[in-house]
Amino acid sequence: MNSEDSYNIDFIEMAAEFKFLSNSKSRLMVLSCLFDEELTIKEIKEKTNLTYSSISGIVSQLKKRGYVKKRGSRYILNSLAKMKLYYIFSSNRTLNFTFMLSDFFNYHNVEPLYKSFKDLSALHTFELVQSSVRDIHCVVNTFEECSLNSKSIRAILPFIHPHIESIFYNWIENDVGVQLIVNEDVYRAMSDIIDNLEIKKKIQNRYFDIKVVMEPIDIALLISDNAVALNLFKEDGDFDFNSILISKSKEAKIWANLLFEEYCDYYGDVISLKNLLYKKGAKDD
């Protein structure tokens, strides 16, 4: 087995572990209690208000998975389990964050998160924003807001933004440095915009690179100077236009850039927008 195969297996196993940990609020409550101290079943009940039968069932599951061991009447996370949990969550803050958003993670494909060195420590800095009656377009609106007033943009775009033309013009007019990973549909939409001769003149000396991906993209990400916007696909394969994770922390930006670079390494060659321009210009001229 080569190192790439080992990486893929590790990637899949880590995503499965995260799913196991995050798809039960009760399980996360017990894990959070046991992370720093040894407790009896009675003490776990006092801290969580779970029933004795629920706690017994959870502890039994955790023992089978190798997370928990018993010492006298007390239960404790074993050392390997603590290392695994710390590796996945990096801190209790992330564990608590995952607990708070367990419903969100349980119904979304979380595998893309593990491409960034499997370090999820920055997750606790994100806030979940969901659509409402007042803002039914929160995802596309948030992506647009994050894309403005920034001198640099890195983005992974699996969908055509309804305002892609105005966003594109804003980037060009304000001399924004842009790096994009897009699917074929988004690329075609941007290519149509470039057909505008006025845009062609303005784009001549801009730093604007695109990676066009022929296979499905499994995440949406936008990194601007001031914020990071992140969204996932649902378990059924549909993109979630009703919720989005937002952070303005430096920690989140560092993590998001690592994630973006992982995708850059994974996908194909960059197409410079300037090269695309000249290619189209040859037809027009």
Tab-separated table of C-alpha atoms in Angstrom:
chain	number	residue	atom	x	y	z
A	1	MET	CA	0.000	0.000	0.000
A	2	ASN	CA	1.452	3.374	-0.976
A	3	SER	CA	1.321	6.553	1.104
A	4	GLU	CA	-1.515	7.997	-0.972
A	5	ASP	CA	-3.671	4.921	-0.296
A	6	SER	CA	-2.854	5.205	3.419
A	7	TYR	CA	-3.806	8.882	3.353
A	8	ASN	CA	-7.157	8.102	1.677
A	9	ILE	CA	-7.970	5.365	4.209
A	10	ASP	CA	-7.007	7.658	7.088
A	11	PHE	CA	-9.134	10.421	5.557
A	12	ILE	CA	-12.196	8.161	5.313
A	13	GLU	CA	-11.717	6.732	8.799
A	14	MET	CA	-11.296	10.190	10.310
A	15	ALA	CA	-14.481	11.424	8.637
A	16	ALA	CA	-16.318	8.340	9.933
A	17	GLU	CA	-15.024	9.050	13.462
A	18	PHE	CA	-16.201	12.641	13.261
A	19	LYS	CA	-19.619	11.493	12.083
A	20	PHE	CA	-19.841	8.979	14.960
A	21	LEU	CA	-18.883	11.658	17.482
A	22	SER	CA	-21.098	14.426	16.145
A	23	ASN	CA	-24.326	12.590	15.339
A	24	SER	CA	-25.416	12.292	18.987
A	25	LYS	CA	-25.674	15.237	21.352
A	26	SER	CA	-25.871	12.855	24.299
A	27	ARG	CA	-22.652	11.107	23.248
A	28	LEU	CA	-20.879	14.446	22.912
A	29	MET	CA	-22.106	15.480	26.362
A	30	VAL	CA	-20.624	12.344	27.914
A	31	LEU	CA	-17.346	12.735	26.006
A	32	SER	CA	-17.085	16.364	27.065
A	33	CYS	CA	-17.581	15.364	30.730
A	34	LEU	CA	-14.941	12.631	30.558
A	35	PHE	CA	-12.391	14.644	28.620
A	36	ASP	CA	-10.750	16.129	31.715
A	37	GLU	CA	-11.801	13.886	34.619
A	38	GLU	CA	-12.829	10.398	35.731
A	39	LEU	CA	-16.506	10.085	36.605
A	40	THR	CA	-18.985	7.535	37.883
A	41	ILE	CA	-22.262	6.926	36.087
A	42	LYS	CA	-24.007	8.910	38.843
A	43	GLU	CA	-21.629	11.869	38.381
A	44	ILE	CA	-22.126	11.804	34.601
A	45	LYS	CA	-25.889	11.871	35.215
A	46	GLU	CA	-25.547	14.867	37.534
A	47	LYS	CA	-23.529	16.766	34.916
A	48	THR	CA	-25.653	15.866	31.880
A	49	ASN	CA	-29.170	15.166	33.230
A	50	LEU	CA	-29.260	12.110	30.971
A	51	THR	CA	-31.022	8.962	32.181
A	52	TYR	CA	-29.025	6.076	33.622
A	53	SER	CA	-30.073	3.849	30.715
A	54	SER	CA	-28.917	6.421	28.138
A	55	ILE	CA	-25.559	6.868	29.861
A	56	SER	CA	-25.047	3.103	30.132
A	57	GLY	CA	-25.776	2.669	26.442
A	58	ILE	CA	-23.431	5.496	25.456
A	59	VAL	CA	-20.618	4.254	27.693
A	60	SER	CA	-21.052	0.764	26.246
A	61	GLN	CA	-20.725	2.145	22.687
A	62	LEU	CA	-17.673	4.186	23.642
A	63	LYS	CA	-16.051	1.143	25.253
A	64	LYS	CA	-16.603	-0.895	22.077
A	65	ARG	CA	-14.975	1.879	20.011
A	66	GLY	CA	-12.015	1.996	22.390
A	67	TYR	CA	-12.721	5.462	23.779
A	68	VAL	CA	-13.573	4.616	27.379
A	69	LYS	CA	-12.208	2.287	30.032
A	70	LYS	CA	-13.399	1.574	33.561
A	71	ARG	CA	-11.276	2.137	36.656
A	72	GLY	CA	-13.124	0.861	39.712
A	73	SER	CA	-16.533	2.527	39.582
A	74	ARG	CA	-15.280	5.393	37.440
A	75	TYR	CA	-15.071	5.806	33.694
A	76	ILE	CA	-12.222	7.549	31.918
A	77	LEU	CA	-11.174	8.281	28.359
A	78	ASN	CA	-8.082	6.224	27.602
A	79	SER	CA	-4.924	7.994	26.445
A	80	LEU	CA	-5.270	6.976	22.795
A	81	ALA	CA	-8.879	8.168	22.757
A	82	LYS	CA	-7.832	11.536	24.196
A	83	MET	CA	-5.156	11.873	21.532
A	84	LYS	CA	-7.661	10.954	18.818
A	85	LEU	CA	-10.236	13.400	20.159
A	86	TYR	CA	-7.646	16.131	20.521
A	87	TYR	CA	-6.459	15.423	16.980
A	88	ILE	CA	-9.988	15.744	15.655
A	89	PHE	CA	-11.241	18.608	17.808
A	90	SER	CA	-7.963	20.119	19.061
A	91	SER	CA	-9.656	21.677	22.078
A	92	ASN	CA	-12.701	21.444	24.293
A	93	ARG	CA	-13.979	24.600	22.614
A	94	THR	CA	-14.203	22.749	19.307
A	95	LEU	CA	-15.779	19.744	21.011
A	96	ASN	CA	-18.408	22.007	22.554
A	97	PHE	CA	-18.929	23.788	19.218
A	98	THR	CA	-19.475	20.436	17.506
A	99	PHE	CA	-21.956	19.522	20.219
A	100	MET	CA	-23.884	22.744	19.634
A	101	LEU	CA	-24.006	22.149	15.878
A	102	SER	CA	-24.325	18.372	15.919
A	103	ASP	CA	-27.558	18.499	13.887
A	104	PHE	CA	-25.814	20.525	11.178
A	105	PHE	CA	-22.787	18.223	10.957
A	106	ASN	CA	-24.903	15.094	11.129
A	107	TYR	CA	-26.821	16.005	7.960
A	108	HIS	CA	-23.860	17.272	5.943
A	109	ASN	CA	-20.885	15.674	4.236
A	110	VAL	CA	-17.991	16.478	6.582
A	111	GLU	CA	-15.229	14.699	4.648
A	112	PRO	CA	-13.991	17.919	2.936
A	113	LEU	CA	-13.053	19.393	6.313
A	114	TYR	CA	-10.346	16.764	6.746
A	115	LYS	CA	-8.366	17.862	3.711
A	116	SER	CA	-6.864	20.656	5.803
A	117	PHE	CA	-4.419	18.437	7.710
A	118	LYS	CA	-7.447	17.055	9.587
A	119	ASP	CA	-7.069	19.907	12.087
A	120	LEU	CA	-10.472	21.239	13.119
A	121	SER	CA	-9.294	23.544	15.876
A	122	ALA	CA	-10.517	26.642	14.038
A	123	LEU	CA	-14.100	25.377	13.859
A	124	HIS	CA	-14.996	26.842	17.233
A	125	THR	CA	-14.537	30.362	15.785
A	126	PHE	CA	-17.292	29.860	13.201
A	127	GLU	CA	-20.892	30.960	13.586
A	128	LEU	CA	-23.760	29.149	11.885
A	129	VAL	CA	-26.028	31.480	9.893
A	130	GLN	CA	-29.300	30.058	8.625
A	131	SER	CA	-31.971	31.334	6.279
A	132	SER	CA	-35.096	32.879	7.715
A	133	VAL	CA	-38.285	34.471	6.478
A	134	ARG	CA	-36.453	37.807	6.439
A	135	ASP	CA	-33.411	36.444	4.619
A	136	ILE	CA	-34.209	33.358	2.554
A	137	HIS	CA	-31.051	33.882	0.496
A	138	CYS	CA	-28.584	34.024	3.391
A	139	VAL	CA	-25.966	31.787	1.708
A	140	VAL	CA	-25.669	33.687	-1.580
A	141	ASN	CA	-25.993	37.040	0.209
A	142	THR	CA	-23.252	36.146	2.687
A	143	PHE	CA	-20.926	34.961	-0.077
A	144	GLU	CA	-21.480	38.228	-1.908
A	145	GLU	CA	-20.930	40.386	1.195
A	146	CYS	CA	-17.705	38.540	2.014
A	147	SER	CA	-16.455	38.954	-1.549
A	148	LEU	CA	-16.664	42.773	-1.477
A	149	ASN	CA	-14.272	45.325	0.039
A	150	SER	CA	-11.307	42.975	-0.065
A	151	LYS	CA	-7.978	43.231	-1.881
A	152	SER	CA	-7.638	39.473	-2.231
A	153	ILE	CA	-10.070	36.617	-2.696
A	154	ARG	CA	-9.620	32.859	-2.602
A	155	ALA	CA	-12.718	30.844	-3.309
A	156	ILE	CA	-13.995	27.373	-4.117
A	157	LEU	CA	-17.275	27.793	-5.979
A	158	PRO	CA	-19.477	24.789	-6.755
A	159	PHE	CA	-22.487	26.907	-7.755
A	160	ILE	CA	-23.238	29.864	-10.044
A	161	HIS	CA	-23.882	32.863	-7.847
A	162	PRO	CA	-26.953	34.789	-9.083
A	163	HIS	CA	-24.896	38.022	-8.958
A	164	ILE	CA	-21.732	36.551	-10.421
A	165	GLU	CA	-21.481	39.271	-13.069
A	166	SER	CA	-21.603	42.184	-10.610
A	167	ILE	CA	-19.180	40.392	-8.271
A	168	PHE	CA	-16.808	39.784	-11.181
A	169	TYR	CA	-17.005	43.461	-12.231
A	170	ASN	CA	-16.321	44.547	-8.645
A	171	TRP	CA	-13.179	42.413	-8.525
A	172	ILE	CA	-11.909	43.825	-11.811
A	173	GLU	CA	-12.783	47.444	-11.055
A	174	ASN	CA	-11.081	47.304	-7.644
A	175	ASP	CA	-8.000	45.413	-8.823
A	176	VAL	CA	-8.650	42.475	-6.497
A	177	GLY	CA	-6.220	39.562	-6.596
A	178	VAL	CA	-8.347	36.468	-7.200
A	179	GLN	CA	-7.721	32.722	-7.029
A	180	LEU	CA	-10.675	30.492	-7.827
A	181	ILE	CA	-11.452	26.798	-7.961
A	182	VAL	CA	-14.659	26.360	-9.946
A	183	ASN	CA	-16.649	23.688	-11.739
A	184	GLU	CA	-17.402	23.779	-15.461
A	185	ASP	CA	-20.729	25.595	-15.057
A	186	VAL	CA	-19.193	28.465	-13.099
A	187	TYR	CA	-16.276	28.614	-15.538
A	188	ARG	CA	-18.637	28.908	-18.512
A	189	ALA	CA	-20.583	31.683	-16.785
A	190	MET	CA	-17.369	33.630	-16.108
A	191	SER	CA	-16.142	32.948	-19.620
A	192	ASP	CA	-19.309	34.525	-21.021
A	193	ILE	CA	-18.669	37.646	-18.935
A	194	ILE	CA	-15.134	37.894	-20.324
A	195	ASP	CA	-16.597	38.094	-23.837
A	196	ASN	CA	-17.408	41.693	-22.991
A	197	LEU	CA	-14.681	43.711	-24.748
A	198	GLU	CA	-14.680	46.426	-22.085
A	199	ILE	CA	-13.794	43.820	-19.456
A	200	LYS	CA	-11.052	42.458	-21.678
A	201	LYS	CA	-9.276	45.806	-21.698
A	202	LYS	CA	-9.473	46.157	-17.920
A	203	ILE	CA	-8.279	42.668	-17.142
A	204	GLN	CA	-4.999	42.799	-19.078
A	205	ASN	CA	-2.686	43.176	-16.072
A	206	ARG	CA	-4.823	41.682	-13.289
A	207	TYR	CA	-3.823	38.775	-11.048
A	208	PHE	CA	-6.759	36.458	-11.591
A	209	ASP	CA	-6.217	32.691	-11.680
A	210	ILE	CA	-8.743	29.882	-12.083
A	211	LYS	CA	-8.613	26.133	-11.564
A	212	VAL	CA	-11.362	24.478	-13.567
A	213	VAL	CA	-12.485	21.181	-12.044
A	214	MET	CA	-14.142	18.557	-14.209
A	215	GLU	CA	-15.307	16.447	-11.261
A	216	PRO	CA	-17.909	17.441	-8.645
A	217	ILE	CA	-16.717	19.933	-6.014
A	218	ASP	CA	-17.754	18.957	-2.496
A	219	ILE	CA	-17.421	22.247	-0.600
A	220	ALA	CA	-17.977	25.994	-0.917
A	221	LEU	CA	-15.345	28.293	0.559
A	222	LEU	CA	-14.593	32.000	0.322
A	223	ILE	CA	-11.615	33.679	1.996
A	224	SER	CA	-11.489	37.465	1.957
A	225	ASP	CA	-9.362	39.935	3.888
A	226	ASN	CA	-11.911	40.108	6.685
A	227	ALA	CA	-13.911	36.885	6.755
A	228	VAL	CA	-14.177	33.216	5.886
A	229	ALA	CA	-17.421	31.732	4.562
A	230	LEU	CA	-17.787	27.958	4.491
A	231	ASN	CA	-20.567	25.678	3.374
A	232	LEU	CA	-21.047	21.956	2.850
A	233	PHE	CA	-23.181	19.644	0.784
A	234	LYS	CA	-25.958	17.723	2.479
A	235	GLU	CA	-25.829	13.966	2.883
A	236	ASP	CA	-28.180	13.541	-0.096
A	237	GLY	CA	-25.664	15.313	-2.351
A	238	ASP	CA	-27.557	18.611	-2.687
A	239	PHE	CA	-25.839	21.896	-1.897
A	240	ASP	CA	-27.233	23.558	1.227
A	241	PHE	CA	-28.500	27.019	0.314
A	242	ASN	CA	-30.099	27.498	3.727
A	243	SER	CA	-27.108	27.565	6.064
A	244	ILE	CA	-23.515	28.786	6.093
A	245	LEU	CA	-20.608	28.967	8.568
A	246	ILE	CA	-18.911	32.351	9.035
A	247	SER	CA	-15.790	33.414	10.920
A	248	LYS	CA	-13.733	36.592	11.103
A	249	SER	CA	-10.894	35.155	13.186
A	250	LYS	CA	-7.255	34.927	12.090
A	251	GLU	CA	-7.282	31.289	13.181
A	252	ALA	CA	-10.112	30.516	10.768
A	253	LYS	CA	-8.355	32.323	7.919
A	254	ILE	CA	-5.144	30.322	8.441
A	255	TRP	CA	-7.123	27.075	8.521
A	256	ALA	CA	-9.179	28.038	5.457
A	257	ASN	CA	-6.049	28.895	3.473
A	258	LEU	CA	-4.575	25.488	4.307
A	259	LEU	CA	-7.814	23.906	3.135
A	260	PHE	CA	-7.745	25.930	-0.089
A	261	GLU	CA	-4.143	24.939	-0.774
A	262	GLU	CA	-4.994	21.275	-0.210
A	263	TYR	CA	-7.679	21.581	-2.886
A	264	CYS	CA	-5.248	23.391	-5.189
A	265	ASP	CA	-2.807	20.492	-4.867
A	266	TYR	CA	-5.561	17.954	-5.413
A	267	TYR	CA	-7.118	19.499	-8.513
A	268	GLY	CA	-5.679	20.330	-11.937
A	269	ASP	CA	-3.583	23.108	-13.400
A	270	VAL	CA	-4.305	26.799	-13.055
A	271	ILE	CA	-5.760	28.641	-16.021
A	272	SER	CA	-4.695	32.269	-15.934
A	273	LEU	CA	-7.610	34.524	-16.787
A	274	LYS	CA	-5.182	36.491	-18.911
A	275	ASN	CA	-4.528	33.379	-20.996
A	276	LEU	CA	-8.247	32.822	-21.305
A	277	LEU	CA	-8.592	36.421	-22.398
A	278	TYR	CA	-5.951	36.105	-25.119
A	279	LYS	CA	-7.464	32.836	-26.279
A	280	LYS	CA	-10.848	34.477	-26.682
A	281	GLY	CA	-9.255	37.637	-28.032
A	282	ALA	CA	-7.775	35.711	-30.904
A	283	LYS	CA	-11.292	34.842	-32.022
A	284	ASP	CA	-12.541	38.385	-31.630
A	285	ASP	CA	-9.574	39.972	-33.368
